[in-house]
Amino acid sequence: MERQAAANRLWQHGLHEDNVRYQQGNLFLVAQSLLAVAYSTILTSGSDTQPARVIAAFGIALTVIWVYVGHRHRRYSAALQRRIKSAVPDYAETSATCPPRGIGTTPVLVYVLPSLAAVMWTVLLLIT
């Protein structure tokens, strides 16, 4: 009975961590979007472009933070996934029947999306 309770706690913890990852991604995407809106608003106002350069630099800094937070969370979640697979045989079986091919969803969310944002901010910084 205690073993089942521990497995249930691990499973719930895994669900919580997945939820946290998606919420973090949403937060960073919204922040990046708001910065992009501010950047374009400044440029279309016809005023000095220096504030737009500051926003682009801030966008790069935010992207670096996004990658750092995502990487740490990915490492923690991977360790938790291993524990869940050992504690919940059904989950391990299901995972084994459908091994991931190619790049997984998590690396795309953690590394590819922020990389695209970094490219965008770098280009915007260079053209202003």
Coordinates of N, CA and C in Angstrom, one line a residue:
M1 N 0.8 -1.2 0.0 CA 0.0 0.0 0.0 C 0.9 1.3 0.0
E2 N 1.9 1.3 0.8 CA 2.8 2.4 0.9 C 3.5 2.6 -0.5
R3 N 3.9 1.5 -1.1 CA 4.6 1.6 -2.4 C 3.6 2.3 -3.4
Q4 N 2.4 1.9 -3.4 CA 1.4 2.5 -4.4 C 1.2 4.0 -4.1
A5 N 1.2 4.3 -2.8 CA 1.0 5.8 -2.4 C 2.2 6.6 -2.9
A6 N 3.4 6.0 -2.8 CA 4.6 6.7 -3.2 C 4.6 6.8 -4.8
A7 N 4.2 5.8 -5.5 CA 4.1 5.9 -6.9 C 3.0 7.0 -7.3
N8 N 1.9 7.1 -6.6 CA 0.9 8.1 -6.9 C 1.5 9.5 -6.7
R9 N 2.3 9.6 -5.6 CA 2.9 11.0 -5.3 C 3.8 11.3 -6.4
L10 N 4.7 10.4 -6.9 CA 5.6 10.6 -8.0 C 4.8 11.0 -9.2
W11 N 3.8 10.3 -9.5 CA 3.0 10.6 -10.7 C 2.4 12.0 -10.7
Q12 N 1.8 12.4 -9.5 CA 1.3 13.7 -9.3 C 2.4 14.8 -9.5
H13 N 3.5 14.5 -8.9 CA 4.7 15.4 -9.0 C 5.1 15.6 -10.5
G14 N 5.1 14.5 -11.3 CA 5.4 14.6 -12.7 C 4.4 15.4 -13.4
L15 N 3.1 15.2 -13.1 CA 2.1 16.1 -13.8 C 2.2 17.5 -13.4
H16 N 2.6 17.8 -12.2 CA 2.8 19.2 -11.7 C 4.0 19.8 -12.5
E17 N 5.1 19.0 -12.6 CA 6.2 19.6 -13.3 C 6.0 19.8 -14.8
D18 N 5.2 19.0 -15.4 CA 4.8 19.2 -16.8 C 4.0 20.5 -16.9
N19 N 3.1 20.7 -16.0 CA 2.3 21.9 -16.0 C 3.2 23.2 -15.8
V20 N 4.1 23.1 -14.9 CA 5.0 24.2 -14.6 C 5.8 24.5 -15.9
R21 N 6.3 23.5 -16.6 CA 7.1 23.7 -17.8 C 6.2 24.5 -18.8
Y22 N 5.0 24.1 -19.0 CA 4.2 24.8 -20.0 C 3.8 26.2 -19.5
Q23 N 3.6 26.4 -18.3 CA 3.3 27.7 -17.8 C 4.5 28.6 -17.9
Q24 N 5.7 28.1 -17.6 CA 6.9 28.9 -17.8 C 7.1 29.3 -19.3
G25 N 6.9 28.4 -20.2 CA 7.0 28.7 -21.6 C 6.0 29.7 -22.0
N26 N 4.8 29.6 -21.5 CA 3.7 30.6 -21.8 C 4.2 32.0 -21.3
L27 N 4.7 32.1 -20.1 CA 5.1 33.3 -19.5 C 6.2 34.0 -20.4
F28 N 7.2 33.2 -20.8 CA 8.3 33.8 -21.6 C 7.8 34.2 -23.0
L29 N 6.9 33.4 -23.6 CA 6.3 33.8 -24.9 C 5.5 35.1 -24.8
V30 N 4.7 35.2 -23.8 CA 3.9 36.5 -23.6 C 4.9 37.6 -23.4
A31 N 5.9 37.5 -22.5 CA 6.9 38.5 -22.3 C 7.6 38.9 -23.6
Q32 N 8.0 37.9 -24.4 CA 8.7 38.2 -25.7 C 7.7 38.9 -26.6
S33 N 6.4 38.5 -26.6 CA 5.5 39.2 -27.5 C 5.3 40.6 -27.1
L34 N 5.2 40.9 -25.8 CA 5.0 42.3 -25.3 C 6.2 43.1 -25.7
L35 N 7.4 42.5 -25.6 CA 8.6 43.3 -26.0 C 8.6 43.6 -27.5
A36 N 8.1 42.6 -28.3 CA 8.1 42.8 -29.7 C 7.1 43.9 -30.1
V37 N 5.9 44.0 -29.3 CA 4.9 45.0 -29.6 C 5.5 46.4 -29.2
A38 N 6.2 46.4 -28.0 CA 6.8 47.7 -27.6 C 7.9 48.1 -28.6
Y39 N 8.7 47.2 -29.1 CA 9.7 47.5 -30.1 C 9.1 48.1 -31.3
S40 N 8.1 47.5 -31.9 CA 7.4 48.0 -33.1 C 6.7 49.3 -32.9
T41 N 6.1 49.5 -31.7 CA 5.5 50.7 -31.4 C 6.5 51.9 -31.4
I42 N 7.6 51.7 -30.8 CA 8.6 52.7 -30.8 C 9.1 53.0 -32.2
L43 N 9.3 52.0 -33.0 CA 9.8 52.3 -34.3 C 8.8 53.0 -35.2
T44 N 7.5 52.6 -35.1 CA 6.5 53.3 -35.9 C 6.1 54.7 -35.4
S45 N 6.5 55.0 -34.2 CA 6.3 56.4 -33.7 C 7.2 57.4 -34.3
G46 N 8.2 57.0 -35.0 CA 9.1 57.9 -35.7 C 10.1 58.6 -34.8
S47 N 10.2 58.2 -33.5 CA 11.1 58.9 -32.6 C 12.5 58.2 -32.7
D48 N 13.3 58.5 -31.8 CA 14.7 58.0 -31.7 C 14.6 56.5 -31.6
T49 N 15.6 55.8 -32.3 CA 15.6 54.3 -32.3 C 16.3 53.8 -31.1
Q50 N 17.0 54.6 -30.3 CA 17.7 54.1 -29.1 C 16.9 53.3 -28.2
P51 N 15.6 53.7 -27.8 CA 14.8 52.9 -27.0 C 14.5 51.5 -27.6
A52 N 14.4 51.5 -28.9 CA 14.1 50.2 -29.5 C 15.3 49.3 -29.4
R53 N 16.5 49.8 -29.5 CA 17.7 49.0 -29.3 C 17.8 48.5 -27.9
V54 N 17.4 49.3 -26.9 CA 17.4 48.8 -25.5 C 16.4 47.7 -25.3
I55 N 15.2 47.8 -26.0 CA 14.2 46.7 -25.9 C 14.8 45.5 -26.5
A56 N 15.4 45.6 -27.7 CA 16.0 44.4 -28.3 C 17.1 43.8 -27.4
A57 N 17.9 44.6 -26.8 CA 18.9 44.0 -25.9 C 18.2 43.3 -24.7
F58 N 17.2 43.9 -24.2 CA 16.4 43.3 -23.1 C 15.8 42.0 -23.6
G59 N 15.3 41.9 -24.8 CA 14.8 40.7 -25.4 C 15.8 39.6 -25.5
I60 N 17.1 40.0 -25.8 CA 18.1 39.0 -25.8 C 18.4 38.5 -24.4
A61 N 18.5 39.4 -23.4 CA 18.7 39.0 -22.0 C 17.5 38.1 -21.5
L62 N 16.3 38.4 -21.9 CA 15.2 37.6 -21.5 C 15.3 36.2 -22.1
T63 N 15.7 36.1 -23.3 CA 15.9 34.8 -24.0 C 16.9 34.0 -23.3
V64 N 18.0 34.6 -22.9 CA 19.1 33.8 -22.2 C 18.5 33.3 -20.9
I65 N 17.7 34.1 -20.2 CA 17.1 33.6 -18.9 C 16.1 32.5 -19.3
W66 N 15.4 32.6 -20.4 CA 14.4 31.6 -20.8 C 15.1 30.2 -21.0
V67 N 16.3 30.3 -21.7 CA 17.0 29.0 -21.9 C 17.5 28.5 -20.6
Y68 N 18.1 29.3 -19.7 CA 18.6 28.9 -18.4 C 17.5 28.2 -17.6
V69 N 16.4 28.8 -17.5 CA 15.3 28.3 -16.7 C 14.8 27.0 -17.3
G70 N 14.6 27.0 -18.6 CA 14.1 25.8 -19.3 C 15.1 24.6 -19.2
H71 N 16.4 24.9 -19.3 CA 17.4 23.8 -19.2 C 17.4 23.2 -17.8
R72 N 17.4 24.0 -16.8 CA 17.4 23.5 -15.4 C 16.1 22.7 -15.2
H73 N 15.0 23.1 -15.7 CA 13.7 22.4 -15.5 C 13.7 21.1 -16.3
R74 N 14.3 21.1 -17.4 CA 14.4 19.9 -18.2 C 15.2 18.8 -17.5
R75 N 16.3 19.2 -17.0 CA 17.2 18.3 -16.3 C 16.5 17.7 -15.1
Y76 N 15.8 18.5 -14.3 CA 15.0 18.0 -13.2 C 13.9 17.1 -13.6
S77 N 13.2 17.5 -14.6 CA 12.1 16.7 -15.1 C 12.6 15.3 -15.7
A78 N 13.7 15.3 -16.3 CA 14.3 14.0 -16.8 C 14.6 13.1 -15.6
A79 N 15.1 13.6 -14.6 CA 15.4 12.8 -13.4 C 14.1 12.3 -12.8
L80 N 13.1 13.1 -12.7 CA 11.8 12.7 -12.2 C 11.2 11.6 -13.1
Q81 N 11.3 11.8 -14.4 CA 10.7 10.8 -15.4 C 11.4 9.4 -15.1
R82 N 12.7 9.4 -14.9 CA 13.3 8.1 -14.6 C 12.8 7.5 -13.4
R83 N 12.5 8.3 -12.3 CA 12.0 7.7 -11.1 C 10.5 7.2 -11.3
I84 N 9.8 8.0 -12.1 CA 8.4 7.5 -12.4 C 8.4 6.2 -13.1
K85 N 9.3 6.1 -14.1 CA 9.3 4.9 -14.9 C 9.7 3.7 -14.0
S86 N 10.5 3.9 -13.0 CA 10.9 2.8 -12.1 C 9.8 2.5 -11.1
A87 N 9.0 3.5 -10.8 CA 7.9 3.3 -9.8 C 6.6 2.9 -10.4
V88 N 6.3 3.2 -11.6 CA 5.0 3.0 -12.2 C 5.3 2.1 -13.5
P89 N 5.2 0.8 -13.3 CA 5.5 -0.1 -14.4 C 4.6 0.1 -15.7
D90 N 3.4 0.5 -15.5 CA 2.5 0.7 -16.6 C 3.0 1.9 -17.5
Y91 N 3.5 2.9 -16.8 CA 4.1 4.0 -17.6 C 5.3 3.6 -18.3
A92 N 6.2 2.8 -17.7 CA 7.4 2.4 -18.3 C 7.1 1.5 -19.5
E93 N 6.1 0.6 -19.4 CA 5.7 -0.2 -20.5 C 5.2 0.6 -21.7
T94 N 4.3 1.6 -21.4 CA 3.8 2.5 -22.4 C 4.9 3.2 -23.1
S95 N 5.8 3.8 -22.3 CA 6.9 4.5 -22.9 C 7.8 3.6 -23.8
A96 N 8.0 2.4 -23.4 CA 8.8 1.5 -24.2 C 8.2 1.1 -25.5
T97 N 6.8 1.0 -25.5 CA 6.2 0.6 -26.8 C 6.2 1.8 -27.8
C98 N 6.4 3.0 -27.4 CA 6.4 4.1 -28.3 C 7.6 5.0 -28.1
P99 N 8.8 4.5 -28.4 CA 10.0 5.3 -28.2 C 10.0 6.5 -29.1
P100 N 10.4 7.7 -28.5 CA 10.5 8.9 -29.3 C 11.4 8.8 -30.5
R101 N 11.0 9.4 -31.6 CA 11.9 9.4 -32.8 C 12.2 10.9 -33.0
G102 N 13.5 11.1 -33.4 CA 13.9 12.5 -33.7 C 13.9 13.3 -32.4
I103 N 13.8 14.6 -32.7 CA 13.9 15.6 -31.5 C 12.5 15.5 -30.8
G104 N 12.6 15.5 -29.5 CA 11.4 15.5 -28.7 C 10.8 16.9 -28.6
T105 N 9.6 16.9 -28.0 CA 8.9 18.1 -27.7 C 9.6 19.0 -26.8
T106 N 10.1 18.4 -25.7 CA 10.7 19.2 -24.7 C 12.0 20.0 -25.2
P107 N 12.9 19.4 -25.9 CA 14.0 20.2 -26.5 C 13.5 21.3 -27.4
V108 N 12.5 21.1 -28.1 CA 12.0 22.1 -29.0 C 11.5 23.3 -28.1
L109 N 10.7 23.0 -27.1 CA 10.2 24.1 -26.2 C 11.3 24.8 -25.4
V110 N 12.3 24.0 -25.0 CA 13.4 24.5 -24.2 C 14.5 25.2 -25.0
Y111 N 14.8 24.7 -26.2 CA 16.0 25.3 -26.9 C 15.6 25.9 -28.2
V112 N 14.7 25.3 -29.0 CA 14.5 25.8 -30.3 C 13.7 27.1 -30.3
L113 N 12.6 27.2 -29.5 CA 11.8 28.4 -29.5 C 12.6 29.6 -28.9
P114 N 13.4 29.4 -27.8 CA 14.2 30.5 -27.4 C 15.3 30.9 -28.4
S115 N 15.8 29.9 -29.1 CA 16.8 30.2 -30.2 C 16.2 31.1 -31.3
L116 N 15.0 30.8 -31.7 CA 14.3 31.6 -32.7 C 14.1 33.1 -32.1
A117 N 13.7 33.2 -30.9 CA 13.6 34.5 -30.3 C 14.9 35.2 -30.3
A118 N 16.0 34.5 -29.9 CA 17.3 35.1 -29.9 C 17.7 35.6 -31.3
V119 N 17.4 34.8 -32.3 CA 17.8 35.3 -33.7 C 17.0 36.5 -34.0
M120 N 15.7 36.5 -33.7 CA 14.8 37.7 -34.0 C 15.4 38.9 -33.3
W121 N 15.7 38.8 -32.0 CA 16.2 40.0 -31.3 C 17.5 40.5 -31.8
T122 N 18.4 39.5 -32.2 CA 19.7 39.9 -32.7 C 19.6 40.6 -34.0
V123 N 18.7 40.1 -34.9 CA 18.5 40.8 -36.2 C 17.9 42.2 -35.9
L124 N 16.9 42.3 -35.1 CA 16.3 43.6 -34.8 C 17.3 44.6 -34.2
L125 N 18.2 44.0 -33.3 CA 19.2 44.9 -32.7 C 20.2 45.4 -33.8
L126 N 20.5 44.6 -34.8 CA 21.4 44.9 -35.8 C 20.8 45.9 -36.8
I127 N 19.5 45.8 -37.1 CA 18.9 46.7 -38.1 C 18.5 48.0 -37.6
T128 N 18.5 48.2 -36.2 CA 18.1 49.5 -35.7 C 19.3 50.3 -35.3

